[in-house]
Each structure stands twice: as C-alpha cells, then as structure tokens.
Coordinates of C-alpha atoms in Angstrom, one line a residue:
M1 CA 146.7 -4.3 10.1
K2 CA 143.1 -4.1 11.3
Y3 CA 143.1 -3.4 15.0
I4 CA 139.4 -3.7 15.6
S5 CA 136.7 -5.6 13.7
F6 CA 133.3 -3.9 14.2
A7 CA 130.4 -6.3 13.5
I8 CA 127.1 -4.5 12.9
P9 CA 124.1 -7.0 12.9
C10 CA 121.4 -5.5 10.8
Y11 CA 117.8 -6.6 10.3
N12 CA 115.6 -4.2 8.5
S13 CA 117.9 -1.4 9.7
Q14 CA 117.7 0.9 6.7
D15 CA 116.4 3.9 8.8
Y16 CA 119.3 4.1 11.3
M17 CA 122.3 1.8 10.2
A18 CA 124.1 4.6 8.4
H19 CA 124.6 6.5 11.8
A20 CA 126.3 3.4 13.2
I21 CA 128.6 3.0 10.2
E22 CA 129.5 6.6 9.8
S23 CA 130.5 6.7 13.5
I24 CA 133.1 4.0 12.9
L25 CA 134.5 5.1 9.5
P26 CA 136.8 7.8 11.1
G27 CA 138.9 4.8 12.3
G28 CA 140.1 4.5 8.7
E29 CA 142.3 1.6 7.6
D30 CA 142.8 0.6 11.3
V31 CA 139.2 -0.7 11.5
E32 CA 137.1 -3.2 9.7
I33 CA 133.3 -2.8 9.6
I34 CA 131.4 -6.0 9.0
I35 CA 127.8 -5.4 8.1
V36 CA 125.8 -8.6 8.7
N37 CA 122.5 -8.4 6.8
D38 CA 120.4 -10.9 8.7
G39 CA 117.8 -11.7 6.1
S40 CA 116.4 -8.1 5.9
S41 CA 113.4 -7.4 3.6
D42 CA 114.1 -3.6 3.2
D43 CA 117.1 -1.7 1.8
T44 CA 119.5 -2.8 4.5
S45 CA 121.6 -4.9 2.1
K46 CA 121.6 -2.1 -0.6
I47 CA 122.8 0.5 1.9
G48 CA 125.5 -1.9 3.2
H49 CA 126.8 -2.6 -0.3
E50 CA 126.9 1.1 -1.2
Y51 CA 129.3 1.7 1.7
A52 CA 131.3 -1.4 0.8
E53 CA 131.8 0.0 -2.7
K54 CA 132.7 3.4 -1.4
Y55 CA 135.1 2.1 1.3
P56 CA 136.4 -1.2 0.0
G57 CA 139.3 -1.4 2.3
I58 CA 137.1 -0.9 5.4
V59 CA 133.6 -2.1 4.9
K60 CA 132.3 -5.5 3.9
V61 CA 128.9 -6.9 3.8
I62 CA 127.6 -10.4 4.5
D63 CA 124.1 -11.3 3.4
K64 CA 122.7 -14.3 5.1
E65 CA 119.4 -16.0 6.0
N66 CA 117.7 -14.7 9.1
G67 CA 119.1 -16.3 12.2
G68 CA 118.7 -13.6 14.8
H69 CA 121.0 -11.2 16.5
G70 CA 123.2 -14.0 18.1
D71 CA 123.6 -15.7 14.7
A72 CA 124.6 -12.4 13.1
V73 CA 127.3 -11.9 15.8
N74 CA 128.5 -15.4 15.1
C75 CA 128.8 -14.6 11.4
G76 CA 130.6 -11.3 12.1
L77 CA 133.1 -13.1 14.4
A78 CA 133.7 -15.8 11.8
N79 CA 134.6 -13.3 9.2
A80 CA 136.6 -10.9 11.4
T81 CA 140.3 -10.3 10.6
G82 CA 141.0 -7.6 13.2
K83 CA 143.0 -8.2 16.4
Y84 CA 140.1 -7.2 18.5
F85 CA 136.3 -7.6 18.0
K86 CA 133.5 -5.3 18.9
V87 CA 129.7 -5.5 18.3
V88 CA 127.8 -2.3 17.5
D89 CA 124.1 -2.7 17.2
S90 CA 122.6 -1.0 14.1
D91 CA 120.7 1.6 16.1
D92 CA 123.7 2.5 18.3
W93 CA 126.9 4.4 17.5
V94 CA 130.3 5.2 18.9
K95 CA 132.1 8.5 19.8
E96 CA 134.7 9.5 17.3
E97 CA 137.1 11.1 19.7
S98 CA 137.1 7.9 22.0
L99 CA 137.5 5.7 18.9
H100 CA 140.8 7.5 18.0
R101 CA 142.1 7.3 21.5
I102 CA 141.3 3.6 21.9
L103 CA 142.9 2.8 18.6
Q104 CA 146.0 4.7 19.7
V105 CA 146.3 2.4 22.8
L106 CA 146.0 -0.7 20.6
R107 CA 148.6 0.6 18.3
N108 CA 150.9 1.1 21.4
F109 CA 150.2 -2.5 22.5
E110 CA 151.2 -3.7 19.1
E111 CA 154.5 -1.7 19.1
E112 CA 155.3 -3.1 22.7
G113 CA 154.5 -6.6 21.7
T114 CA 151.6 -7.0 24.2
E115 CA 148.0 -7.7 24.1
V116 CA 144.9 -7.8 26.3
D117 CA 142.0 -10.2 26.3
M118 CA 139.3 -7.7 27.3
F119 CA 139.3 -4.0 26.7
I120 CA 136.6 -2.0 28.6
A121 CA 135.2 1.5 28.0
N122 CA 132.1 3.4 29.2
Y123 CA 128.7 3.5 27.5
V124 CA 126.0 6.1 27.5
Y125 CA 122.3 5.6 27.5
E126 CA 121.1 7.8 24.6
K127 CA 117.5 7.8 25.8
V128 CA 115.0 9.7 23.7
G129 CA 113.7 12.9 25.4
V130 CA 116.3 12.9 28.2
E131 CA 118.7 15.8 28.2
N132 CA 121.2 14.6 30.8
K133 CA 122.3 11.2 29.4
K134 CA 123.3 8.6 32.0
C135 CA 126.9 7.3 31.6
I136 CA 127.9 3.9 32.9
H137 CA 131.6 4.1 33.9
Y138 CA 133.9 1.9 36.0
R139 CA 136.2 4.5 37.6
N140 CA 135.5 3.2 41.1
V141 CA 135.9 -0.4 40.1
L142 CA 138.7 -0.9 37.6
P143 CA 142.3 0.4 37.4
Q144 CA 142.6 3.0 34.6
D145 CA 145.0 3.0 31.7
E146 CA 147.0 0.0 32.7
I147 CA 146.9 -3.8 32.2
F148 CA 145.3 -5.6 35.2
H149 CA 143.8 -8.8 36.3
W150 CA 140.6 -10.1 37.9
S151 CA 142.3 -9.9 41.4
D152 CA 142.6 -6.1 40.9
I153 CA 138.8 -5.4 40.4
G154 CA 136.7 -3.6 43.0
H155 CA 133.1 -3.8 43.9
F156 CA 130.6 -3.4 41.0
H157 CA 127.4 -1.5 41.7
L158 CA 124.0 -2.8 40.4
D159 CA 124.1 -0.7 37.3
Q160 CA 127.8 -1.1 36.5
Y161 CA 128.1 -4.6 35.1
I162 CA 130.2 -5.1 32.0
L163 CA 127.8 -5.4 29.0
M164 CA 128.2 -5.9 25.4
H165 CA 128.2 -2.2 25.0
S166 CA 131.3 -1.7 27.1
V167 CA 133.5 -4.6 26.1
I168 CA 136.0 -5.2 23.3
Y169 CA 137.3 -8.8 23.2
R170 CA 140.4 -10.1 21.7
T171 CA 139.2 -11.9 18.5
E172 CA 141.4 -15.0 18.9
L173 CA 140.1 -15.4 22.5
L174 CA 136.5 -15.6 21.3
L175 CA 137.5 -18.2 18.7
L176 CA 139.6 -20.3 21.1
C177 CA 136.9 -20.5 23.7
Q178 CA 134.4 -21.4 20.9
L179 CA 131.8 -18.7 21.7
T180 CA 128.7 -19.6 19.8
L181 CA 125.5 -17.7 20.4
P182 CA 122.1 -19.4 19.9
K183 CA 120.0 -18.7 16.8
H184 CA 116.7 -17.0 16.8
T185 CA 117.1 -15.9 20.5
F186 CA 117.0 -12.5 22.1
Y187 CA 119.1 -11.3 25.0
V188 CA 122.1 -13.5 23.9
D189 CA 124.3 -10.4 24.5
N190 CA 124.5 -11.7 28.1
I191 CA 126.0 -15.0 26.9
Y192 CA 128.4 -13.0 24.7
V193 CA 129.8 -11.1 27.8
Y194 CA 129.5 -13.9 30.4
Y195 CA 130.8 -17.0 28.7
P196 CA 134.4 -15.8 27.9
L197 CA 135.0 -14.4 31.4
P198 CA 137.0 -17.3 32.8
H199 CA 139.2 -17.3 29.7
V200 CA 140.2 -13.7 30.2
R201 CA 143.5 -13.1 31.9
K202 CA 144.6 -9.5 31.0
L203 CA 142.1 -6.6 31.1
Y204 CA 142.5 -2.9 30.3
Y205 CA 140.0 0.0 31.1
M206 CA 139.8 3.5 29.5
D207 CA 137.6 6.0 31.1
E208 CA 136.1 6.9 27.7
D209 CA 132.3 7.5 26.9
F210 CA 132.8 5.4 23.8
Y211 CA 129.6 3.5 23.1
R212 CA 126.2 5.2 22.7
Y213 CA 123.3 3.0 23.5
Y214 CA 120.1 4.1 21.9
I215 CA 116.9 3.7 24.0
G216 CA 113.5 4.8 22.6
R217 CA 112.1 2.5 20.0
E218 CA 108.8 0.8 21.1
D219 CA 109.8 -2.5 19.4
Q220 CA 113.1 -2.5 21.1
S221 CA 114.0 -5.8 22.7
V222 CA 114.6 -4.2 26.1
N223 CA 111.1 -2.6 26.2
E224 CA 109.4 -4.2 29.2
K225 CA 106.2 -5.2 27.3
V226 CA 108.4 -6.7 24.6
M227 CA 110.5 -8.6 27.2
I228 CA 107.4 -10.1 28.9
K229 CA 106.3 -11.4 25.4
R230 CA 109.7 -12.9 25.0
L231 CA 109.9 -14.2 28.6
D232 CA 110.6 -17.8 27.5
Q233 CA 113.7 -16.5 25.7
Q234 CA 114.9 -14.6 28.7
I235 CA 114.6 -17.7 30.9
F236 CA 116.3 -19.9 28.2
V237 CA 119.3 -17.5 28.2
T238 CA 119.4 -17.5 32.0
K239 CA 119.4 -21.3 32.1
K240 CA 122.2 -21.4 29.5
M241 CA 124.3 -19.2 31.7
I242 CA 123.5 -21.5 34.7
D243 CA 124.7 -24.4 32.7
M244 CA 128.0 -22.9 31.6
Y245 CA 130.0 -23.2 34.7
H246 CA 129.9 -24.8 38.1
M247 CA 131.2 -21.9 40.3
K248 CA 133.5 -24.3 42.2
E249 CA 135.5 -24.4 38.9
I250 CA 136.2 -20.7 39.1
T251 CA 139.4 -20.3 41.1
N252 CA 139.7 -16.5 41.2
K253 CA 137.6 -15.3 44.1
K254 CA 136.8 -11.9 42.7
L255 CA 135.9 -13.3 39.3
K256 CA 133.7 -15.9 41.0
K257 CA 131.9 -13.3 43.0
Y258 CA 131.4 -11.1 39.9
M259 CA 129.9 -14.1 37.9
I260 CA 127.6 -15.1 40.7
N261 CA 126.3 -11.5 41.0
Y262 CA 125.8 -11.4 37.2
L263 CA 123.8 -14.6 37.5
A264 CA 121.8 -13.0 40.3
I265 CA 120.9 -10.1 38.1
M266 CA 119.8 -12.5 35.4
M267 CA 117.6 -14.4 37.9
T268 CA 116.2 -11.2 39.1
V269 CA 115.2 -9.9 35.6
S270 CA 113.6 -13.2 34.7
S271 CA 111.8 -13.3 38.0
I272 CA 110.4 -9.9 37.9
L273 CA 109.1 -10.3 34.3
C274 CA 107.3 -13.4 35.5
I275 CA 105.8 -11.4 38.4
R276 CA 104.9 -8.3 36.3
S277 CA 103.2 -10.4 33.7
K278 CA 100.6 -11.3 36.4
E279 CA 100.0 -14.7 34.8
K280 CA 99.9 -17.9 36.9
E281 CA 101.7 -19.8 34.1
N282 CA 104.6 -17.5 34.3
L283 CA 104.7 -17.5 38.1
D284 CA 105.1 -21.3 37.8
K285 CA 108.0 -20.7 35.4
K286 CA 109.7 -18.4 37.9
K287 CA 109.4 -21.2 40.5
E288 CA 110.8 -23.7 38.2
L289 CA 113.7 -21.5 37.2
W290 CA 114.9 -21.3 40.9
I291 CA 114.5 -25.0 41.2
Y292 CA 116.6 -25.4 38.1
L293 CA 119.5 -23.3 39.6
R294 CA 119.3 -25.2 42.9
K295 CA 119.6 -28.6 41.1
K296 CA 122.5 -27.4 38.9
D297 CA 124.5 -25.6 41.5
A298 CA 123.3 -25.7 45.1
G299 CA 126.0 -23.5 46.5
T300 CA 125.4 -20.8 43.9
Y301 CA 121.6 -21.1 44.5
V302 CA 122.0 -20.4 48.2
K303 CA 124.2 -17.4 47.6
I304 CA 121.7 -15.9 45.1
R305 CA 118.5 -17.0 46.7
Y306 CA 119.3 -15.6 50.2
G307 CA 121.1 -12.5 48.8
I308 CA 119.3 -9.2 48.7
L309 CA 118.1 -9.6 45.1
G310 CA 117.0 -13.2 45.6
Q311 CA 115.1 -12.4 48.8
T312 CA 113.4 -9.4 47.1
M313 CA 112.2 -11.5 44.1
N314 CA 110.8 -14.3 46.3
L315 CA 108.6 -12.5 48.8
P316 CA 105.5 -14.6 49.5
G317 CA 102.0 -13.9 48.2
R318 CA 100.4 -11.1 46.2
S319 CA 101.7 -8.4 48.6
G320 CA 105.2 -9.8 48.3
R321 CA 105.0 -9.6 44.5
K322 CA 103.8 -6.0 44.7
I323 CA 106.9 -5.1 46.8
S324 CA 109.2 -7.0 44.4
S325 CA 107.6 -5.1 41.5
L326 CA 107.9 -1.7 43.2
A327 CA 111.6 -2.5 44.1
Y328 CA 112.2 -3.2 40.5
M329 CA 110.5 0.0 39.2
V330 CA 112.6 2.0 41.6
A331 CA 115.8 0.3 40.4
R332 CA 115.0 1.0 36.8
R333 CA 114.5 4.7 37.5
L334 CA 117.7 4.9 39.4
I335 CA 119.6 3.1 36.7
G336 CA 118.0 5.3 34.0
F337 CA 117.0 2.2 31.9
Q338 CA 113.9 2.6 29.7

C-alpha cells in the first residue's frame, strides 16, 4: 500500500529536482513519487525517467504539455494511488527523520481502521545566507498527536497559516470535493489549501519540521519584483477564493474565522503589491478588488475592511500608502519571508 503520493511539479528543474526526489526516496515502498514534467525544455524528463527506471515501484514520470504549476498538481492528483497526497515543489525537500515518523503514524491509522482528512506538520524557510532558519510551527494553535476537529483549534498568528508546505490531504477528499487548479496561473497553492477546508472533518498535527521551503532564487514566484509583474494573477487567485464560499455557509465558527482571516491576508498581499508598484493603474485595481469583495459578500467585506489589515492597507493618500508599505516591510522581516 502507498501511504503518501508525493507529486513533484517540474518545469526546467534539472538543476535541483534530484534533491527533492532523494529526500522522499527513504520512504521506500510506502511512498509514491510522481514527477510531473510540465513541458520542460531541459533534462527534467530525462532525469525523472532515470529515477523511474532505478526505482520502478516508487517513482513514475508523467510528461505533459506546459500548463503551469496548478495544472501539474492536477495531473499529479489524477495519477495518485496513495491514501494521502502531498505536493513538494522541485526546489524544496523534506526531512528524512520526519518522513519516517509521519509514515509510522499513517501505518498506525491503517491498523486501527481510522483516517484523517488533513495531516499538518511544520515547515522551515531554507533561506539562502541565513544561518538560523525560521520554522513555522503550530504548537500554540493545534492539539498535538491526536485526531481533532475545527472546534479544537486556537488562534493563528499572522505567520502561522496552513500553507501547501505544511499540509497533507487525504487523496479521496481532494477528488470528492473536485479540487481543480487553474492552468497557467501562479499562486494557486492558496486555492489548493483554501478550497478543501469546509470538507475537512478530522485533522491531525505532528510537531515535526518536515517540509523545507527553499527561498533564494531571483526568478522565484514569491520574489516581490516577480509578484508585482504577476499582479493580475495574484488578484485573479484572490477573486477565485472570494467566489468559492459565502461565509454564511460555513457553520463552524472557528473555521469561518480562520477562512475570513486567510482571505484578509490575500487581500492584504494583493493590495500592498498594488501600492508598492506605484502605478495608478494598479491602485485602481486595488480599489476594484475591494469593491469586488463588497459586492460578493458584504458581511465578510466589513470584517476584513475594518480589521487591522484592511485598515492598514486602505489608509488615504500618498502618506497613507507609505505607512502601508512600511508596515508590510516590517511584517516581512518579522516573518522571515524573502
């Protein structure tokens, strides 16, 4: 039995994909590694097939036309045979000791005849040139080493939200809720994490520094200059998330609060990128985005717009935008991002 299917979306990843693959291989026959070659023009496919030939029971390669990161995740999910599903970006990796401990918990679940919808572990910012790596954990928010529900969660800090790096979903859950990520779009990892949330009933958290999130390439999608260039895609993803649910439909109060706060972060990121671009056209896009939220869900708009983040991002005039930008820069340093 395959306990976890690891999908590795690869686009021209020849220089670093081996590290990601090698970090998962110690899982042996309990794991499945799906290398999705998303129309690469380098040796990505060749390297992938070499691993598949060497580890035929563990590694498989899917060569497809370029469709972007989200489409590669869709492809990995469609071909997954494991009980659980995890995305590992081709320039990231996982910690071997944590992998073994997580697999043991999943084996225990299987022996006990139980399962969870979402399995959560920590992730570490592997930022180039930084000696003390920042770890995002959930010790103060989530019960440890036990199955729990949304009603049991605590208060998430700004830098603690559950991202693609920290989550392992039950494969069948993703298929049943018909998760499909947009093609040729960046930042869809937010959709990946956000959309299934109301379908999740049982959760489990291990205080393991499992996922290693590499930060350092200039062309990385989370580089601020790159994000400003792709502002329209950031706004597109934010609108897609606004469209997914009317918050009145979410009956669990703690889950609703978490989802509203997640949307607030997305609105903040989109807004600050508009501000930091210093282009009138983008300031107009920022205004339009807030109007979009108000029209779609007035109650959620009020909560976000008049919360701390919403007020900070909507201070009037040039001086207000400077304060917003300064607050954003301070937050980035505190979080350790970029």
